[in-house]
Coordinates of C-alpha atoms in Angstrom, one line a residue:
M1 CA 40.0 56.5 33.9
A2 CA 39.1 54.4 30.8
K3 CA 36.5 51.7 31.4
T4 CA 37.0 48.1 30.3
Y5 CA 34.7 46.7 27.7
K6 CA 33.0 44.5 30.3
Q7 CA 32.3 47.7 32.4
L8 CA 30.9 49.4 29.4
K9 CA 28.6 46.4 28.8
E10 CA 27.4 46.4 32.4
A11 CA 26.8 50.2 32.3
W12 CA 24.9 49.7 29.0
V13 CA 22.2 47.6 30.7
S14 CA 22.1 49.4 34.0
G15 CA 20.5 52.5 35.4
H16 CA 17.5 52.7 33.0
T17 CA 14.1 54.2 33.7
G18 CA 12.1 52.6 31.0
S19 CA 9.2 54.1 29.1
S20 CA 5.4 54.4 29.5
V21 CA 2.8 51.7 29.7
A22 CA 1.3 53.1 26.5
D23 CA 4.6 52.8 24.7
V24 CA 5.0 49.2 25.7
N25 CA 1.4 48.5 24.5
I26 CA 1.9 50.2 21.2
V27 CA 5.2 48.5 20.3
S28 CA 3.8 45.1 21.5
L29 CA 0.7 45.5 19.3
A30 CA 2.9 44.4 16.4
M31 CA 2.7 40.8 17.8
P32 CA -1.1 40.3 17.6
L33 CA -1.2 42.3 14.3
S34 CA 1.4 39.9 12.8
I35 CA -0.8 37.0 13.9
L36 CA -3.8 38.8 12.4
L37 CA -2.1 39.2 9.0
W38 CA -0.9 35.6 9.1
S39 CA -4.4 34.4 10.0
V40 CA -6.0 36.4 7.2
V41 CA -3.5 35.1 4.6
Q42 CA -4.1 31.5 5.8
S43 CA -7.9 31.7 6.0
R44 CA -8.3 33.5 2.7
M45 CA -5.4 32.1 0.6
R46 CA -4.1 28.9 2.3
L47 CA -0.6 30.1 1.6
F48 CA 1.0 27.9 4.3
I49 CA -0.5 24.6 3.0
P50 CA 1.6 22.8 1.9
Y51 CA 4.4 24.3 4.0
T52 CA 7.1 25.0 1.4
P53 CA 10.4 26.8 1.9
A54 CA 8.7 29.9 0.5
A55 CA 5.8 29.5 3.0
F56 CA 8.4 29.2 5.8
L57 CA 10.1 32.4 4.7
V58 CA 6.8 34.4 4.8
D59 CA 5.9 32.8 8.1
F60 CA 9.4 33.8 9.5
L61 CA 9.2 37.4 8.2
L62 CA 5.7 37.9 9.6
N63 CA 6.2 36.3 13.1
C64 CA 9.9 36.9 13.7
G65 CA 11.0 39.6 11.3
V66 CA 8.2 42.0 12.3
T67 CA 8.9 41.6 16.0
L68 CA 12.6 42.2 15.4
F69 CA 11.9 45.4 13.4
A70 CA 9.3 46.6 15.9
T71 CA 11.9 46.6 18.6
T72 CA 14.7 48.1 16.6
I73 CA 14.3 50.0 13.3
Y74 CA 10.6 50.9 13.8
S75 CA 10.9 51.5 17.6
S76 CA 10.6 55.3 17.2
S77 CA 7.6 55.0 14.8
P78 CA 5.6 51.9 16.0
W79 CA 2.3 53.1 14.5
V80 CA 3.9 53.1 11.0
L81 CA 4.7 49.4 11.4
N82 CA 1.3 48.6 13.0
M83 CA -0.5 50.2 10.0
L84 CA 1.8 48.3 7.5
L85 CA 0.4 45.2 9.1
L86 CA -3.2 46.2 9.6
L87 CA -3.8 47.7 6.1
P88 CA -2.9 44.6 4.1
A89 CA -4.8 42.4 6.5
T90 CA -7.9 44.5 6.1
I91 CA -7.6 44.6 2.3
I92 CA -7.1 40.8 1.9
Y93 CA -9.9 40.2 4.3
V94 CA -12.3 42.4 2.4
L95 CA -11.3 41.4 -1.2
E96 CA -10.7 37.7 -0.8
R97 CA -13.2 35.0 0.0
P98 CA -12.4 32.4 2.5
A99 CA -10.5 29.6 0.8
P100 CA -11.9 26.1 1.2
A101 CA -9.9 24.0 3.6
R102 CA -7.5 21.5 2.0
R103 CA -7.9 18.3 3.9
D104 CA -5.3 15.6 4.2
P105 CA -6.9 12.1 4.1
L106 CA -7.7 11.1 7.6
R107 CA -6.3 7.8 8.8
P108 CA -8.8 4.8 8.6
Y109 CA -10.5 4.2 11.9
K110 CA -10.7 1.0 13.7
K111 CA -13.8 0.0 15.5
D112 CA -12.1 0.6 18.9
D113 CA -11.3 4.1 17.9
D114 CA -14.9 5.1 17.0
A115 CA -16.1 5.9 20.5
K116 CA -12.8 7.7 21.4
E117 CA -12.7 9.7 18.2
S118 CA -16.4 10.7 18.3
K119 CA -15.9 12.2 21.8
L120 CA -14.1 15.5 21.4
D121 CA -11.4 16.4 23.8
P122 CA -12.8 18.7 26.6
L123 CA -9.4 20.5 26.6
P124 CA -8.6 21.0 22.9
V125 CA -5.4 22.6 21.7
K126 CA -6.2 26.2 21.1
P127 CA -4.3 27.8 18.2
F128 CA -4.6 31.3 19.7
I129 CA -2.8 30.2 22.9
T130 CA -0.1 28.5 20.9
N131 CA 0.4 31.5 18.6
Y132 CA 0.6 33.9 21.5
R133 CA 3.0 31.8 23.6
G134 CA 5.1 31.3 20.5
A135 CA 5.1 35.1 19.8
M136 CA 6.2 35.7 23.4
M137 CA 9.0 33.3 23.1
V138 CA 10.1 35.0 19.8
I139 CA 10.2 38.5 21.3
T140 CA 12.0 37.1 24.4
C141 CA 14.7 35.4 22.3
I142 CA 15.1 38.6 20.2
A143 CA 15.4 40.9 23.2
I144 CA 18.0 39.0 25.2
L145 CA 20.5 39.6 22.4
A146 CA 19.2 42.8 20.9
V147 CA 19.6 44.6 24.2
D148 CA 23.4 44.4 23.8
F149 CA 23.3 46.5 20.5
R150 CA 22.8 50.2 20.2
V151 CA 20.0 49.7 17.6
F152 CA 17.8 48.4 20.5
P153 CA 16.5 51.5 22.3
R154 CA 17.5 52.0 26.0
R155 CA 13.9 52.6 26.9
F156 CA 13.1 48.9 26.2
A157 CA 15.9 47.7 28.5
K158 CA 15.1 46.5 32.1
V159 CA 14.7 49.4 34.5
E160 CA 16.9 49.7 37.5
N161 CA 14.4 50.1 40.3
W162 CA 11.1 51.8 39.3
G163 CA 9.3 52.0 36.0
T164 CA 8.0 50.0 33.0
S165 CA 9.8 48.7 30.0
L166 CA 9.4 46.1 27.2
M167 CA 12.0 43.7 28.7
D168 CA 10.4 44.0 32.2
M169 CA 7.1 43.0 30.6
G170 CA 8.9 40.2 28.7
V171 CA 10.2 38.4 31.8
G172 CA 6.8 38.6 33.5
S173 CA 5.0 37.4 30.4
F174 CA 7.3 34.4 30.1
V175 CA 6.1 33.3 33.6
F176 CA 2.5 34.2 33.0
T177 CA 2.2 32.2 29.8
A178 CA 3.9 29.2 31.5
G179 CA 1.1 29.4 34.1
V180 CA -1.6 29.5 31.4
V181 CA -0.7 26.1 29.9
S182 CA 0.4 24.5 33.2
V183 CA -3.2 24.6 34.5
R184 CA -4.1 21.9 31.9
S185 CA -3.0 19.1 34.3
S186 CA -5.1 20.5 37.1
L187 CA -8.2 20.8 34.8
K188 CA -7.7 17.1 33.9
E189 CA -7.7 16.1 37.5
V190 CA -11.2 17.5 38.0
T191 CA -12.7 14.3 36.7
K192 CA -10.1 12.1 38.5
R193 CA -8.8 11.7 42.0
R194 CA -6.2 14.4 42.6
P195 CA -2.8 13.0 43.6
S196 CA -1.7 13.5 47.2
L197 CA 0.4 16.5 48.1
S198 CA 3.5 14.3 48.5
Q199 CA 2.9 12.9 45.0
R200 CA 2.5 16.4 43.5
L201 CA 5.7 17.6 45.2
V202 CA 7.7 14.6 43.9
A203 CA 6.4 15.2 40.4
S204 CA 7.1 19.0 40.6
I205 CA 10.6 18.5 41.9
R206 CA 11.2 16.2 39.0
H207 CA 10.2 19.1 36.7
S208 CA 12.4 21.5 38.6
I209 CA 15.7 19.6 38.6
P210 CA 16.6 20.2 34.9
L211 CA 15.9 24.0 35.3
L212 CA 17.9 24.2 38.5
V213 CA 20.8 22.3 36.8
L214 CA 20.6 24.9 33.9
G215 CA 20.6 27.7 36.4
T216 CA 23.7 26.2 38.0
I217 CA 25.5 25.8 34.7
R218 CA 24.7 29.4 33.8
L219 CA 26.0 30.6 37.1
I220 CA 29.3 28.7 36.7
S221 CA 29.6 29.8 33.1
V222 CA 29.0 33.5 33.8
K223 CA 31.5 33.5 36.7
G224 CA 34.1 31.4 34.9
L225 CA 34.0 33.4 31.6
D226 CA 34.0 36.8 33.4
Y227 CA 30.8 37.6 31.5
A228 CA 29.2 41.0 32.0
E229 CA 26.6 40.9 34.8
H230 CA 23.7 43.1 35.9
V231 CA 23.8 42.3 39.6
T232 CA 20.7 44.2 40.6
E233 CA 18.6 42.2 38.3
Y234 CA 18.5 39.0 40.3
G235 CA 21.5 39.2 42.6
I236 CA 25.0 37.8 42.5
H237 CA 24.3 34.1 42.1
W238 CA 20.6 33.9 41.2
N239 CA 19.3 33.9 37.6
F240 CA 16.0 33.4 35.8
F241 CA 16.4 29.6 35.5
F242 CA 16.4 29.4 39.3
T243 CA 13.1 31.4 39.4
M244 CA 11.5 29.0 36.9
G245 CA 13.0 26.0 38.6
F246 CA 11.5 26.8 42.1
L247 CA 8.0 27.5 40.7
P248 CA 6.7 24.0 40.3
P249 CA 7.0 22.9 44.0
F250 CA 5.4 26.1 45.3
V251 CA 2.6 25.8 42.7
A252 CA 2.0 22.3 44.0
L253 CA 1.7 23.6 47.5
F254 CA -0.8 26.3 46.4
Q255 CA -3.0 23.6 44.7
S256 CA -3.8 22.6 48.3
A257 CA -4.8 26.2 49.1
F258 CA -7.0 26.1 46.0
D259 CA -9.4 23.8 48.0
L260 CA -9.9 26.7 50.5
V261 CA -10.0 29.6 48.0
P262 CA -11.2 28.0 44.7
S263 CA -9.9 30.8 42.5
Y264 CA -6.4 31.1 41.1
A265 CA -7.1 34.8 40.5
V266 CA -8.0 35.5 44.1
L267 CA -5.1 33.4 45.3
S268 CA -2.6 35.2 43.1
F269 CA -3.9 38.6 44.2
V270 CA -3.9 37.8 47.9
L271 CA -0.3 36.6 47.7
A272 CA 0.8 39.7 45.7
A273 CA -1.1 42.0 48.1
T274 CA 0.4 40.3 51.2
Y275 CA 3.9 40.6 49.7
E276 CA 3.3 44.3 48.9
M277 CA 2.3 44.9 52.5
A278 CA 5.5 43.3 53.6
L279 CA 7.4 45.6 51.2
D280 CA 5.7 48.8 52.4
W281 CA 5.1 48.2 56.1
T282 CA 8.4 46.6 57.0
S283 CA 12.0 47.2 56.1
L284 CA 11.9 44.5 53.4
G285 CA 11.6 47.0 50.5
S286 CA 14.6 49.0 51.5
F287 CA 16.6 45.9 52.3
I288 CA 16.0 44.6 48.7
L289 CA 16.9 48.0 47.1
V290 CA 19.8 49.3 49.2
G291 CA 20.8 46.7 51.7
P292 CA 24.4 45.6 52.0
R293 CA 25.4 42.3 50.4
T294 CA 26.9 40.5 53.4
N295 CA 25.7 36.9 53.1
L296 CA 24.1 34.5 50.7
L297 CA 20.5 35.9 51.3
S298 CA 21.5 39.5 51.0
Q299 CA 23.6 38.8 47.9
N300 CA 20.7 37.3 46.1
R301 CA 17.8 39.2 47.7
E302 CA 16.3 40.4 44.4
G303 CA 15.9 36.9 43.0
I304 CA 14.7 35.3 46.3
F305 CA 12.1 37.9 47.2
S306 CA 10.9 38.7 43.7
F307 CA 10.1 35.0 43.4
I308 CA 7.0 35.7 45.5
G309 CA 5.8 38.2 42.8
Y310 CA 6.6 35.7 40.0
L311 CA 4.7 33.0 41.8
S312 CA 1.7 35.3 41.9
I313 CA 2.1 36.0 38.2
F314 CA 2.2 32.2 37.5
L315 CA -1.0 31.7 39.5
A316 CA -2.7 34.6 37.6
G317 CA -1.7 32.8 34.4
Q318 CA -3.3 29.6 35.7
S319 CA -6.5 31.7 36.3
L320 CA -6.6 32.8 32.7
G321 CA -5.7 29.3 31.5
S322 CA -8.7 27.9 33.4
I323 CA -10.9 30.2 31.2
A324 CA -9.1 29.8 27.9
L325 CA -8.3 26.0 27.8
P326 CA -11.6 24.2 28.3
R327 CA -14.0 23.6 25.4
Q328 CA -16.8 26.2 25.2
P329 CA -20.2 24.6 25.5
P330 CA -22.8 25.3 22.7
L331 CA -24.6 28.6 23.2
P332 CA -28.4 29.1 23.1
K333 CA -29.9 30.9 20.2
N334 CA -30.6 34.6 20.6
A335 CA -28.5 34.8 23.8
S336 CA -28.3 38.3 25.3
T337 CA -25.1 40.3 25.4
S338 CA -24.8 39.9 29.2
Y339 CA -25.1 36.1 28.8
L340 CA -22.4 36.1 26.1
L341 CA -20.1 38.1 28.3
R342 CA -20.6 35.7 31.2
H343 CA -20.6 32.4 29.4
T344 CA -18.4 32.7 26.3
M345 CA -14.6 32.3 26.5
I346 CA -13.9 35.6 24.8
G347 CA -16.4 37.4 27.1
K348 CA -14.8 35.9 30.2
L349 CA -11.3 36.8 28.9
A350 CA -12.5 40.4 28.2
I351 CA -13.9 40.7 31.7
A352 CA -10.7 39.3 33.2
S353 CA -8.7 41.9 31.2
I354 CA -10.9 44.8 32.4
I355 CA -10.6 43.7 36.0
W356 CA -6.8 43.3 36.0
T357 CA -6.5 46.6 34.2
A358 CA -8.7 48.4 36.6
L359 CA -6.8 47.0 39.6
F360 CA -3.5 48.1 38.0
Y361 CA -4.6 51.7 37.5
F362 CA -6.1 51.8 41.0
S363 CA -2.7 50.6 42.5
T364 CA -0.7 53.2 40.6
S365 CA -3.1 56.2 40.3
Y366 CA -3.0 59.4 42.4
Y367 CA -6.5 58.6 43.7
G368 CA -5.6 54.9 44.4
L369 CA -2.6 53.4 46.2
R370 CA 0.0 55.6 44.4
L371 CA 2.5 52.7 44.1
S372 CA 5.2 52.5 41.4
V373 CA 5.9 49.5 39.2
S374 CA 9.1 47.6 40.1
R375 CA 10.2 44.5 38.2
R376 CA 13.2 44.3 40.6
L377 CA 10.8 43.8 43.5
A378 CA 8.1 42.1 41.4
N379 CA 5.7 44.1 43.6
L380 CA 1.9 44.4 43.4
P381 CA 1.7 47.0 40.5
Y382 CA 4.2 44.9 38.5
F383 CA 2.0 41.8 39.1
L384 CA -1.1 43.6 38.0
W385 CA 0.6 45.2 35.0
V386 CA 1.8 41.8 33.7
S387 CA -1.6 40.2 34.4
S388 CA -3.5 43.0 32.6
F389 CA -1.1 43.1 29.6
N390 CA -1.2 39.4 28.9
S391 CA -4.9 39.1 29.5
Y392 CA -5.8 41.7 26.9
Q393 CA -3.2 40.4 24.4
I394 CA -4.6 36.9 24.7
T395 CA -8.1 38.3 24.3
I396 CA -7.1 39.9 21.1
C397 CA -5.6 36.7 19.8
C398 CA -8.8 34.8 20.8
A399 CA -10.9 37.4 18.8
I400 CA -8.6 37.0 15.8
E401 CA -9.1 33.2 15.9
A402 CA -12.8 33.5 16.3
A403 CA -13.1 35.9 13.3
M404 CA -10.7 34.1 10.9
F405 CA -11.4 30.5 11.7
P406 CA -15.1 30.3 12.8
T407 CA -15.5 26.6 12.1
L408 CA -12.4 25.6 14.0
Y409 CA -14.2 23.7 16.8
I410 CA -17.0 22.3 14.7
A411 CA -15.8 18.9 14.0
S412 CA -17.2 15.4 14.4
K413 CA -13.9 13.6 15.2
N414 CA -10.8 14.5 17.3
E415 CA -8.4 14.0 14.4
E416 CA -10.3 16.4 12.2
E417 CA -10.3 19.0 14.9
K418 CA -6.6 18.6 15.5
Q419 CA -6.0 19.0 11.8
R420 CA -8.0 22.2 11.7
S421 CA -6.2 23.5 14.7
R422 CA -2.8 22.8 13.2
E423 CA -3.8 24.7 10.0
A424 CA -4.9 27.7 12.1
T425 CA -1.5 27.8 13.8
S426 CA 1.7 29.4 12.5
S427 CA 4.3 26.7 12.0
V428 CA 7.1 29.0 13.3
L429 CA 5.1 30.0 16.4
Y430 CA 4.0 26.3 16.9
A431 CA 7.7 25.3 16.8
F432 CA 8.8 28.0 19.3
N433 CA 6.0 27.0 21.7
R434 CA 6.6 23.2 21.3
N435 CA 10.2 23.3 22.5
G436 CA 10.1 26.7 24.3
L437 CA 12.6 26.2 27.1
A438 CA 15.0 24.2 24.9
V439 CA 14.9 27.0 22.2
F440 CA 15.3 29.6 25.0
L441 CA 18.4 27.8 26.2
V442 CA 19.9 27.7 22.7
A443 CA 19.1 31.4 22.3
N444 CA 20.9 32.1 25.6
L445 CA 24.0 30.1 24.4
L446 CA 24.0 32.0 21.1
T447 CA 23.6 35.3 22.9
G448 CA 26.7 34.5 25.0
L449 CA 28.6 33.4 21.9
V450 CA 27.9 36.6 20.1
N451 CA 28.8 38.8 23.1
M452 CA 32.0 36.9 23.7
T453 CA 33.2 37.2 20.1
M454 CA 31.8 40.5 18.8
P455 CA 32.0 44.1 20.1
T456 CA 28.2 44.6 19.9
L457 CA 28.3 48.1 21.4
H458 CA 30.6 49.4 18.6
M459 CA 28.6 48.0 15.6
S460 CA 26.6 50.1 13.1
V461 CA 22.9 49.7 12.5
L462 CA 23.5 47.6 9.4
Q463 CA 25.9 45.3 11.1
S464 CA 23.7 45.0 14.2
M465 CA 20.6 44.1 12.1
A466 CA 22.5 41.6 10.0
I467 CA 23.7 39.7 13.1
L468 CA 20.2 39.9 14.7
I469 CA 18.5 38.6 11.6
A470 CA 21.0 35.7 11.3
Y471 CA 20.6 34.9 15.0
I472 CA 16.8 34.8 15.0
A473 CA 16.8 32.9 11.7
A474 CA 19.1 30.3 13.2
V475 CA 16.9 30.0 16.4
S476 CA 13.8 29.7 14.2
G477 CA 15.4 27.2 11.9
L478 CA 16.3 25.0 14.8
A479 CA 12.8 25.2 16.3
V480 CA 11.1 24.3 13.0
V481 CA 13.6 21.5 12.2
L482 CA 12.9 20.0 15.7
D483 CA 9.2 20.2 15.0
R484 CA 9.5 18.8 11.4
Y485 CA 11.3 15.7 12.9
D486 CA 8.6 15.5 15.6
V487 CA 11.2 16.1 18.4
S488 CA 9.9 17.4 21.8
I489 CA 12.5 18.3 24.3
K490 CA 10.9 18.6 27.8
L491 CA 12.9 20.5 30.4

């Protein structure tokens, strides 16, 4: 019996087994290598100052085009693309001297500003965090549409039950990086009186409402337009906006637990381990995977129970953010290697990466717990995999920043430091990070529009790439225009 096009689309994104962890790592390496090449060009040639249309084009090709090609045309030969990024970066770095910074005139200071401006922000904006979060948003926006084309390999699509894939990592990384920056407000509270639990809950619910509204709109749209669905991803009614929307209130609750266990890393691991025990030692795991869908809970069991895993991932992101966001204090001269590892930001990030990676391989190895990764369950190995992957990617971006912009945090005034920080940040990635959720929403709308109007499964490679390039160019253009007009849309 011939299948309808909707059934073909649902089959196209269902039943996949993914690829290896190494494959995901190699393909994803294109992101930090793109940031490396951008950073070398900026530090050596100042190509992106002033930010002309030509500079935007180069910025777009490096930080969006490369990611698109890494997940499509070069997906079968990722090392070729990685070397095409690494070689020119190395050549320019060796042959070109660092260009002198071009300074815009700083605004004149009033006497009232002197004290404030001379005291540097203890939580400065870190370009490597902005670049990485922007890059994660870019690959997420690309993948949600590219997955509907045959040019996007099936091994990158979300797995059905067990396994690892690029898109499985993407959804976890979205939550992890949200946790990294969300800890900023908690770090600010260290020097002030922390708001009461009721105040934190009210504030968190205020943040949740727009996301829950978007989740409801998506639910109504999908059902009303008879859009192709992958039910085993989150359930019949649940979607990713609901997962993101319910995170703030639960994070507010866990800030109280932080007083008892003063470590987001330990809190996140305990929560993920407890959830894993419930999956393995009770019937919860089988209920989520094969249970009948008889009521509202069972119909949305994947989204409801995987939320525990995503909450753990968010807390792990906060753990990394508590390392990466604060200003690094001056180091003593002739400090030992062990001291540098324990007291520098990059050393702490490297140690965190090693610990999460060791725990991941212990959880999955033959001599360890012998567990399998499941994004559908958001189980312990999935939590550890996401934490490990993002930790080492952020560590790489931190190392790139330290090597390319060594004087970034050596400034006498706040405004000078902000200017240096902005110059060390890709304008495209900055724009994606600045209005992340708004851009993600527009990307979802465009994805729906393309799928409703075009037979994506029947398109050639050339047609597919033309549409995908036009799509990510439109999304990037919107993000950059919003940033140029100083518009911040907070959802």
